[in-house]
Amino acid sequence: MTTLYSVIAEAQRNAPVDPAALARKLGIAVKPMLLDDDMSGALVKVTPDKYEIQVNALHPETRQRFTIAHELGHYVHHRALLGEGVNDNRAYRTTQGDKLFNPKIGPKQETEANRFAASLLMPAAAVERLRAEGMTTAQMASHLGVSQHAMSIRLGVPYEPA
Ligand SMILES: [Zn+2]
């Protein structure tokens, strides 16, 4: 049986995980767009039962991948709260003064979306395997297609830019 979680597990079989391909598999279009530099992206309702993910096309690749995964987290966990959608600034917080500001998405939901994104892009089993292989934080980040900052948070180690 195809369930949401089997689709996610399938997407995690190979590193790096492709969050845009996963989104498309879930029927969500991913649109790289020219957004303000302080905006990471948004999840937008386009028809009553269809969403699209907008992502800041000028941000680094690793950041775009994390943004797509974060918006998927909102889609998976917060659909009942989404209404017309939600925007996310650089800190992954919904921002006032935009039509996609969503007061129902607070710090708790943002944390949930970040956890979803981290688990999607840096699956526990893969992290354990790479650690056992003796990879450094930087090597793991490169292998999994995430920033060294995101990788450090996932490993619970201090972030030390190279
Ligand atoms: Zn968010």
Short mmCIF file of C-alpha atoms and ligand atoms in Angstrom, two decimals:
data_model
loop_
_atom_site.label_atom_id
_atom_site.label_comp_id
_atom_site.label_asym_id
_atom_site.label_seq_id
_atom_site.Cartn_x
_atom_site.Cartn_y
_atom_site.Cartn_z
CA MET A 1 0.00 0.00 0.00
CA THR A 2 1.28 3.44 -0.84
CA THR A 3 1.13 5.72 2.14
CA LEU A 4 2.65 9.11 2.75
CA TYR A 5 5.30 7.52 4.91
CA SER A 6 6.19 4.83 2.38
CA VAL A 7 6.65 7.57 -0.24
CA ILE A 8 8.93 9.44 2.17
CA ALA A 9 10.89 6.27 3.00
CA GLU A 10 11.35 5.59 -0.71
CA ALA A 11 12.68 9.14 -1.21
CA GLN A 12 15.22 8.51 1.54
CA ARG A 13 16.75 5.43 -0.04
CA ASN A 14 19.49 7.33 -1.82
CA ALA A 15 21.60 10.26 -0.67
CA PRO A 16 21.25 13.08 -1.18
CA VAL A 17 17.46 12.98 -0.72
CA ASP A 18 15.68 15.03 -3.41
CA PRO A 19 12.95 17.00 -1.60
CA ALA A 20 11.64 18.55 -4.85
CA ALA A 21 11.12 15.11 -6.37
CA LEU A 22 9.31 14.02 -3.21
CA ALA A 23 7.09 17.11 -3.38
CA ARG A 24 6.17 16.35 -6.98
CA LYS A 25 5.37 12.77 -6.03
CA LEU A 26 2.94 14.19 -3.48
CA GLY A 27 1.34 16.37 -6.18
CA ILE A 28 3.03 19.60 -5.06
CA ALA A 29 4.76 21.72 -7.71
CA VAL A 30 8.04 23.36 -6.69
CA LYS A 31 8.64 26.85 -8.08
CA PRO A 32 12.00 28.58 -7.72
CA MET A 33 11.18 32.30 -7.60
CA LEU A 34 12.82 35.68 -7.19
CA LEU A 35 11.81 36.48 -3.61
CA ASP A 36 13.12 39.14 -1.23
CA ASP A 37 16.48 38.04 0.14
CA ASP A 38 15.04 37.71 3.65
CA MET A 39 12.37 35.27 2.44
CA SER A 40 13.17 31.55 2.18
CA GLY A 41 9.95 30.38 0.62
CA ALA A 42 6.28 29.58 1.05
CA LEU A 43 3.67 26.89 0.82
CA VAL A 44 0.72 28.25 -1.18
CA LYS A 45 -2.76 26.86 -1.77
CA VAL A 46 -3.43 27.06 -5.51
CA THR A 47 -6.76 25.21 -5.65
CA PRO A 48 -8.92 23.89 -2.79
CA ASP A 49 -6.92 20.65 -2.63
CA LYS A 50 -3.62 21.60 -4.25
CA TYR A 51 -0.53 23.34 -2.91
CA GLU A 52 2.70 24.59 -4.44
CA ILE A 53 6.04 25.31 -2.84
CA GLN A 54 7.80 28.56 -3.70
CA VAL A 55 11.50 28.72 -2.94
CA ASN A 56 13.98 31.61 -3.15
CA ALA A 57 15.93 30.82 -6.33
CA LEU A 58 18.84 33.05 -5.28
CA HIS A 59 19.59 31.20 -2.05
CA PRO A 60 22.35 28.55 -1.94
CA GLU A 61 21.35 25.11 -3.19
CA THR A 62 21.58 23.54 0.28
CA ARG A 63 19.30 26.25 1.68
CA GLN A 64 16.75 25.79 -1.13
CA ARG A 65 16.70 22.06 -0.40
CA PHE A 66 16.11 22.71 3.31
CA THR A 67 13.36 25.24 2.50
CA ILE A 68 11.53 22.75 0.26
CA ALA A 69 11.82 20.11 3.00
CA HIS A 70 10.58 22.63 5.62
CA GLU A 71 7.52 23.50 3.50
CA LEU A 72 6.85 19.78 3.06
CA GLY A 73 6.89 19.59 6.87
CA HIS A 74 4.11 22.19 7.00
CA TYR A 75 2.21 20.22 4.36
CA VAL A 76 2.53 16.92 6.23
CA HIS A 77 1.88 18.22 9.74
CA HIS A 78 -0.15 21.43 9.47
CA ARG A 79 -2.58 21.12 6.61
CA ALA A 80 -5.53 21.88 8.92
CA LEU A 81 -3.92 25.23 9.85
CA LEU A 82 -2.72 26.32 6.44
CA GLY A 83 -5.67 28.19 4.97
CA GLU A 84 -4.28 30.00 1.92
CA GLY A 85 -0.75 29.01 2.92
CA VAL A 86 2.22 30.21 4.92
CA ASN A 87 5.39 32.14 4.16
CA ASP A 88 8.79 31.64 5.76
CA ASN A 89 11.53 34.17 6.28
CA ARG A 90 15.24 33.32 6.58
CA ALA A 91 14.72 32.14 10.16
CA TYR A 92 11.76 29.99 9.03
CA ARG A 93 9.15 32.17 10.69
CA THR A 94 5.94 33.37 9.04
CA THR A 95 6.23 37.10 8.40
CA GLN A 96 3.64 39.85 8.77
CA GLY A 97 2.91 42.32 6.02
CA ASP A 98 2.59 39.57 3.41
CA LYS A 99 -0.64 37.99 2.24
CA LEU A 100 0.78 34.61 3.20
CA PHE A 101 1.43 35.62 6.82
CA ASN A 102 -0.26 32.86 8.83
CA PRO A 103 -0.91 33.58 12.53
CA LYS A 104 -1.87 29.93 13.11
CA ILE A 105 1.69 28.81 12.35
CA GLY A 106 3.71 29.67 15.46
CA PRO A 107 7.09 28.68 16.90
CA LYS A 108 5.81 25.18 17.77
CA GLN A 109 4.79 24.50 14.17
CA GLU A 110 8.03 25.99 12.82
CA THR A 111 10.02 23.68 15.08
CA GLU A 112 7.98 20.72 13.83
CA ALA A 113 8.61 21.72 10.20
CA ASN A 114 12.35 22.11 10.89
CA ARG A 115 12.47 18.69 12.56
CA PHE A 116 10.67 17.15 9.60
CA ALA A 117 13.15 18.77 7.21
CA ALA A 118 16.17 17.62 9.23
CA SER A 119 14.86 14.06 9.47
CA LEU A 120 14.00 13.97 5.77
CA LEU A 121 17.35 15.25 4.51
CA MET A 122 19.53 13.66 7.19
CA PRO A 123 17.86 10.29 7.94
CA ALA A 124 18.97 8.81 11.26
CA ALA A 125 20.12 5.55 9.68
CA ALA A 126 22.24 7.35 7.07
CA VAL A 127 23.76 9.65 9.67
CA GLU A 128 24.71 6.67 11.83
CA ARG A 129 26.26 4.87 8.87
CA LEU A 130 28.32 7.88 7.77
CA ARG A 131 29.45 8.47 11.33
CA ALA A 132 30.53 4.83 11.57
CA GLU A 133 32.48 5.30 8.32
CA GLY A 134 34.40 8.07 10.06
CA MET A 135 33.16 10.97 7.96
CA THR A 136 33.67 14.49 9.28
CA THR A 137 30.75 16.88 9.71
CA ALA A 138 31.76 18.66 6.50
CA GLN A 139 31.94 15.39 4.56
CA MET A 140 28.55 14.28 5.85
CA ALA A 141 27.02 17.66 4.97
CA SER A 142 28.38 17.38 1.44
CA HIS A 143 27.21 13.76 1.09
CA LEU A 144 23.69 14.58 2.27
CA GLY A 145 23.38 17.92 0.44
CA VAL A 146 22.85 20.07 3.51
CA SER A 147 24.72 23.02 4.97
CA GLN A 148 27.42 22.38 7.55
CA HIS A 149 25.29 24.39 9.95
CA ALA A 150 22.27 22.08 9.49
CA MET A 151 24.53 19.04 9.76
CA SER A 152 26.06 20.32 13.01
CA ILE A 153 22.62 20.84 14.53
CA ARG A 154 21.60 17.34 13.49
CA LEU A 155 24.75 15.85 15.05
CA GLY A 156 24.49 17.99 18.15
CA VAL A 157 28.02 19.29 17.67
CA PRO A 158 29.22 22.92 17.68
CA TYR A 159 29.14 24.62 14.28
CA GLU A 160 32.70 25.48 13.25
CA PRO A 161 32.78 26.99 9.75
CA ALA A 162 35.76 25.67 7.81
ZN ZN B 1 7.73 27.48 8.34
#
